[in-house]
Amino acid sequence: MGLLNDIIGLIGSAASADKNGTPNPGMGSLGSAASSVGNIVGNVLGGGNKSRTVVLSRFPRSVAELQTMPEASLQDEFTVAALSVAVLCYYEQNPQETINMLNFLRGPRPLSPHEVQFLGERLAGKGYKMRSFFSGSSPENNYTPSQPWQIVVSSNPYSYQQQDYATLYLHSTGADNDRPITLRRKPSTGQWFVWEINYLSDIRIPANQDPWR
């Protein structure tokens, strides 16, 4: 809604100035407002966007193993976002150990019983969802990632609107739009922790599960 509110505010101010015959400093008429809207859209479409490819060293299978990974310093929000995917890849093999690892990534705010149940509903029998975030995967190859294991994580101009929070986006090869994850920074340590995962919606099923293939 941030972009929409900015555009509405610009047009409303300019229209008011034209109606009253009193230019609004910095806005001018509807013509200059249109120019400003163009600048806003330009920033959203390119100027403020960042994309990073995170290369993961391995897939952890326990909290102890996770803690030994260089990515587990949790000092970089893009890396923590990618690490959450690597952790959830283990869910079908060991749900409880996966929950333990995810709680490590959540820091002072462990999963609630409702969130644990939600994970089960979203991931049981659908481990391919997590593999879809890795480069080289696709529905056609049953979401088999290529090596090295890479995940593309992106931000946009609205990713850091709230202090100490970041909403980043993960690219899934089985979805039309990137999927969000919100992280929260702990100022005393500089570490980033998983705050909210919103990337578990259904995607296109793999070829080996598609009855129409």
Short mmCIF file of C-alpha atoms in Angstrom, two decimals:
data_model
loop_
_atom_site.label_atom_id
_atom_site.label_comp_id
_atom_site.label_asym_id
_atom_site.label_seq_id
_atom_site.Cartn_x
_atom_site.Cartn_y
_atom_site.Cartn_z
CA MET A 1 0.00 0.00 0.00
CA GLY A 2 3.00 2.36 0.40
CA LEU A 3 3.34 3.02 -3.33
CA LEU A 4 -0.41 3.52 -3.78
CA ASN A 5 -0.60 5.97 -0.86
CA ASP A 6 2.33 7.96 -2.25
CA ILE A 7 0.66 8.25 -5.65
CA ILE A 8 -2.74 9.19 -4.18
CA GLY A 9 -1.12 11.83 -1.99
CA LEU A 10 0.75 13.41 -4.89
CA ILE A 11 -2.29 13.55 -7.16
CA GLY A 12 -4.55 14.83 -4.37
CA SER A 13 -2.16 17.66 -3.47
CA ALA A 14 -1.73 18.68 -7.08
CA ALA A 15 -5.46 18.62 -7.78
CA SER A 16 -6.13 20.79 -4.73
CA ALA A 17 -3.51 23.30 -5.87
CA ASP A 18 -5.01 23.52 -9.34
CA LYS A 19 -8.53 23.95 -7.97
CA ASN A 20 -7.57 26.75 -5.59
CA GLY A 21 -5.23 28.43 -8.01
CA THR A 22 -2.49 28.26 -5.38
CA PRO A 23 0.44 26.09 -6.32
CA ASN A 24 1.64 23.70 -3.67
CA PRO A 25 5.43 24.22 -3.34
CA GLY A 26 7.29 21.20 -4.56
CA MET A 27 4.20 19.78 -6.30
CA GLY A 28 2.98 22.32 -8.83
CA SER A 29 0.12 21.13 -11.03
CA LEU A 30 -1.17 17.73 -12.03
CA GLY A 31 1.47 17.69 -14.73
CA SER A 32 4.33 17.89 -12.26
CA ALA A 33 2.55 15.40 -10.01
CA ALA A 34 2.48 12.95 -12.91
CA SER A 35 6.21 13.41 -13.27
CA SER A 36 6.68 12.69 -9.57
CA VAL A 37 4.53 9.58 -9.84
CA GLY A 38 6.77 8.43 -12.67
CA ASN A 39 9.80 8.86 -10.43
CA ILE A 40 8.19 6.82 -7.64
CA VAL A 41 7.30 3.99 -9.99
CA GLY A 42 10.79 4.10 -11.45
CA ASN A 43 12.31 3.69 -8.00
CA VAL A 44 10.06 0.74 -7.20
CA LEU A 45 10.78 -0.99 -10.48
CA GLY A 46 14.53 -0.68 -10.33
CA GLY A 47 16.20 1.96 -8.21
CA GLY A 48 15.64 0.40 -4.80
CA ASN A 49 15.65 -3.27 -5.72
CA LYS A 50 18.51 -5.52 -4.67
CA SER A 51 19.05 -9.17 -5.43
CA ARG A 52 21.65 -11.48 -3.98
CA THR A 53 22.51 -15.10 -4.68
CA VAL A 54 23.28 -16.91 -1.43
CA VAL A 55 25.46 -20.02 -1.73
CA LEU A 56 24.90 -22.55 1.05
CA SER A 57 27.67 -24.83 2.29
CA ARG A 58 25.37 -27.74 3.17
CA PHE A 59 21.96 -28.85 4.41
CA PRO A 60 22.00 -29.06 8.25
CA ARG A 61 20.39 -32.00 10.03
CA SER A 62 20.61 -30.84 13.64
CA VAL A 63 21.03 -27.68 15.67
CA ALA A 64 24.63 -28.65 16.45
CA GLU A 65 25.37 -29.06 12.74
CA LEU A 66 23.59 -25.82 11.92
CA GLN A 67 25.62 -23.89 14.48
CA THR A 68 28.90 -24.97 12.85
CA MET A 69 27.94 -23.50 9.48
CA PRO A 70 29.56 -20.17 8.57
CA GLU A 71 26.10 -18.88 7.61
CA ALA A 72 24.91 -19.38 11.21
CA SER A 73 26.53 -16.18 12.51
CA LEU A 74 23.16 -14.60 11.58
CA GLN A 75 24.78 -11.25 10.83
CA ASP A 76 23.29 -10.96 7.34
CA GLU A 77 19.55 -10.96 6.74
CA PHE A 78 19.79 -12.30 3.18
CA THR A 79 21.79 -15.30 4.37
CA VAL A 80 19.39 -16.01 7.26
CA ALA A 81 16.47 -15.99 4.82
CA ALA A 82 18.22 -18.57 2.64
CA LEU A 83 19.27 -20.60 5.67
CA SER A 84 15.63 -20.96 6.73
CA VAL A 85 14.95 -22.73 3.44
CA ALA A 86 17.88 -25.11 3.94
CA VAL A 87 16.57 -25.97 7.41
CA LEU A 88 13.03 -26.65 6.20
CA CYS A 89 14.34 -29.00 3.50
CA TYR A 90 14.84 -31.52 6.32
CA TYR A 91 11.22 -31.44 7.49
CA GLU A 92 10.04 -34.62 5.78
CA GLN A 93 12.98 -36.60 7.20
CA ASN A 94 12.73 -35.32 10.77
CA PRO A 95 10.00 -32.80 11.65
CA GLN A 96 11.06 -32.33 15.29
CA GLU A 97 14.72 -31.70 14.51
CA THR A 98 13.64 -29.27 11.81
CA ILE A 99 11.53 -27.38 14.36
CA ASN A 100 14.53 -27.28 16.71
CA MET A 101 16.71 -25.79 13.97
CA LEU A 102 14.06 -23.28 12.97
CA ASN A 103 13.74 -22.21 16.62
CA PHE A 104 17.49 -21.51 16.59
CA LEU A 105 16.89 -19.19 13.63
CA ARG A 106 14.00 -17.53 15.47
CA GLY A 107 16.10 -16.61 18.50
CA PRO A 108 14.07 -15.25 21.44
CA ARG A 109 10.75 -16.08 19.74
CA PRO A 110 10.30 -19.85 19.26
CA LEU A 111 7.51 -21.37 17.21
CA SER A 112 4.08 -21.48 18.83
CA PRO A 113 2.05 -24.74 18.78
CA HIS A 114 -0.14 -23.20 16.08
CA GLU A 115 2.90 -22.39 13.93
CA VAL A 116 4.24 -25.93 14.37
CA GLN A 117 0.89 -27.29 13.19
CA PHE A 118 0.90 -24.88 10.25
CA LEU A 119 4.33 -26.15 9.14
CA GLY A 120 3.06 -29.70 9.13
CA GLU A 121 0.02 -28.77 7.05
CA ARG A 122 2.12 -26.92 4.51
CA LEU A 123 5.08 -29.28 4.18
CA ALA A 124 3.89 -32.84 4.82
CA GLY A 125 4.31 -34.70 1.53
CA LYS A 126 5.38 -31.49 -0.22
CA GLY A 127 9.11 -31.29 0.37
CA TYR A 128 9.51 -30.17 -3.23
CA LYS A 129 8.28 -26.72 -2.16
CA MET A 130 11.57 -26.04 -0.42
CA ARG A 131 13.67 -27.42 -3.27
CA SER A 132 11.91 -24.99 -5.63
CA PHE A 133 13.84 -22.11 -4.07
CA PHE A 134 17.17 -23.48 -5.31
CA SER A 135 18.68 -22.52 -8.63
CA GLY A 136 18.47 -25.20 -11.29
CA SER A 137 15.20 -26.66 -10.00
CA SER A 138 12.00 -26.74 -12.02
CA PRO A 139 8.71 -28.66 -12.18
CA GLU A 140 10.11 -30.55 -15.18
CA ASN A 141 13.10 -31.96 -13.24
CA ASN A 142 10.99 -32.59 -10.11
CA TYR A 143 12.65 -29.62 -8.40
CA THR A 144 16.14 -31.09 -8.40
CA PRO A 145 18.56 -28.24 -7.63
CA SER A 146 21.92 -27.85 -9.27
CA GLN A 147 25.15 -27.52 -7.32
CA PRO A 148 26.47 -25.43 -5.71
CA TRP A 149 23.24 -24.89 -3.77
CA GLN A 150 22.13 -21.33 -4.49
CA ILE A 151 19.08 -19.30 -3.48
CA VAL A 152 18.17 -15.89 -4.89
CA VAL A 153 17.01 -13.44 -2.20
CA SER A 154 15.73 -9.96 -3.06
CA SER A 155 14.66 -6.74 -1.41
CA ASN A 156 12.63 -3.79 -2.67
CA PRO A 157 12.28 -0.12 -1.63
CA TYR A 158 9.76 -1.09 1.07
CA SER A 159 11.73 -3.94 2.63
CA TYR A 160 13.08 -1.81 5.50
CA GLN A 161 10.17 0.47 6.29
CA GLN A 162 10.14 -0.52 9.97
CA GLN A 163 13.29 -0.17 12.07
CA ASP A 164 15.04 -3.50 12.78
CA TYR A 165 12.70 -5.42 10.46
CA ALA A 166 13.32 -6.59 6.90
CA THR A 167 10.88 -8.19 4.48
CA LEU A 168 12.81 -10.06 1.80
CA TYR A 169 11.68 -12.19 -1.12
CA LEU A 170 12.69 -15.66 -2.26
CA HIS A 171 12.45 -16.80 -5.86
CA SER A 172 10.61 -20.10 -6.36
CA THR A 173 10.89 -21.83 -9.73
CA GLY A 174 7.38 -23.19 -9.23
CA ALA A 175 5.61 -19.87 -8.59
CA ASP A 176 4.85 -16.78 -10.65
CA ASN A 177 5.75 -14.35 -7.85
CA ASP A 178 8.56 -14.24 -5.31
CA ARG A 179 7.63 -15.32 -1.79
CA PRO A 180 8.19 -13.11 1.33
CA ILE A 181 9.93 -13.73 4.61
CA THR A 182 10.20 -11.16 7.42
CA LEU A 183 13.23 -11.00 9.69
CA ARG A 184 13.91 -9.03 12.84
CA ARG A 185 17.26 -7.64 13.96
CA LYS A 186 18.42 -7.82 17.57
CA PRO A 187 20.34 -4.54 18.10
CA SER A 188 22.44 -5.78 21.03
CA THR A 189 24.06 -8.51 18.91
CA GLY A 190 23.42 -7.32 15.35
CA GLN A 191 21.92 -10.73 14.54
CA TRP A 192 18.94 -11.24 12.27
CA PHE A 193 16.27 -13.77 13.24
CA VAL A 194 13.32 -15.23 11.37
CA TRP A 195 10.17 -13.38 12.37
CA GLU A 196 7.52 -14.55 9.91
CA ILE A 197 7.61 -17.07 7.04
CA ASN A 198 5.15 -16.43 4.21
CA TYR A 199 6.72 -18.53 1.48
CA LEU A 200 4.97 -21.87 2.07
CA SER A 201 1.98 -21.47 -0.27
CA ASP A 202 1.41 -24.16 -2.88
CA ILE A 203 3.36 -24.12 -6.12
CA ARG A 204 3.19 -26.04 -9.39
CA ILE A 205 3.49 -29.76 -8.68
CA PRO A 206 6.54 -31.66 -9.94
CA ALA A 207 6.29 -33.58 -13.20
CA ASN A 208 6.40 -36.96 -11.46
CA GLN A 209 3.24 -36.07 -9.52
CA ASP A 210 1.30 -34.51 -12.40
CA PRO A 211 -1.42 -36.92 -13.64
CA TRP A 212 -1.71 -34.96 -16.90
CA ARG A 213 1.86 -35.60 -17.97
#
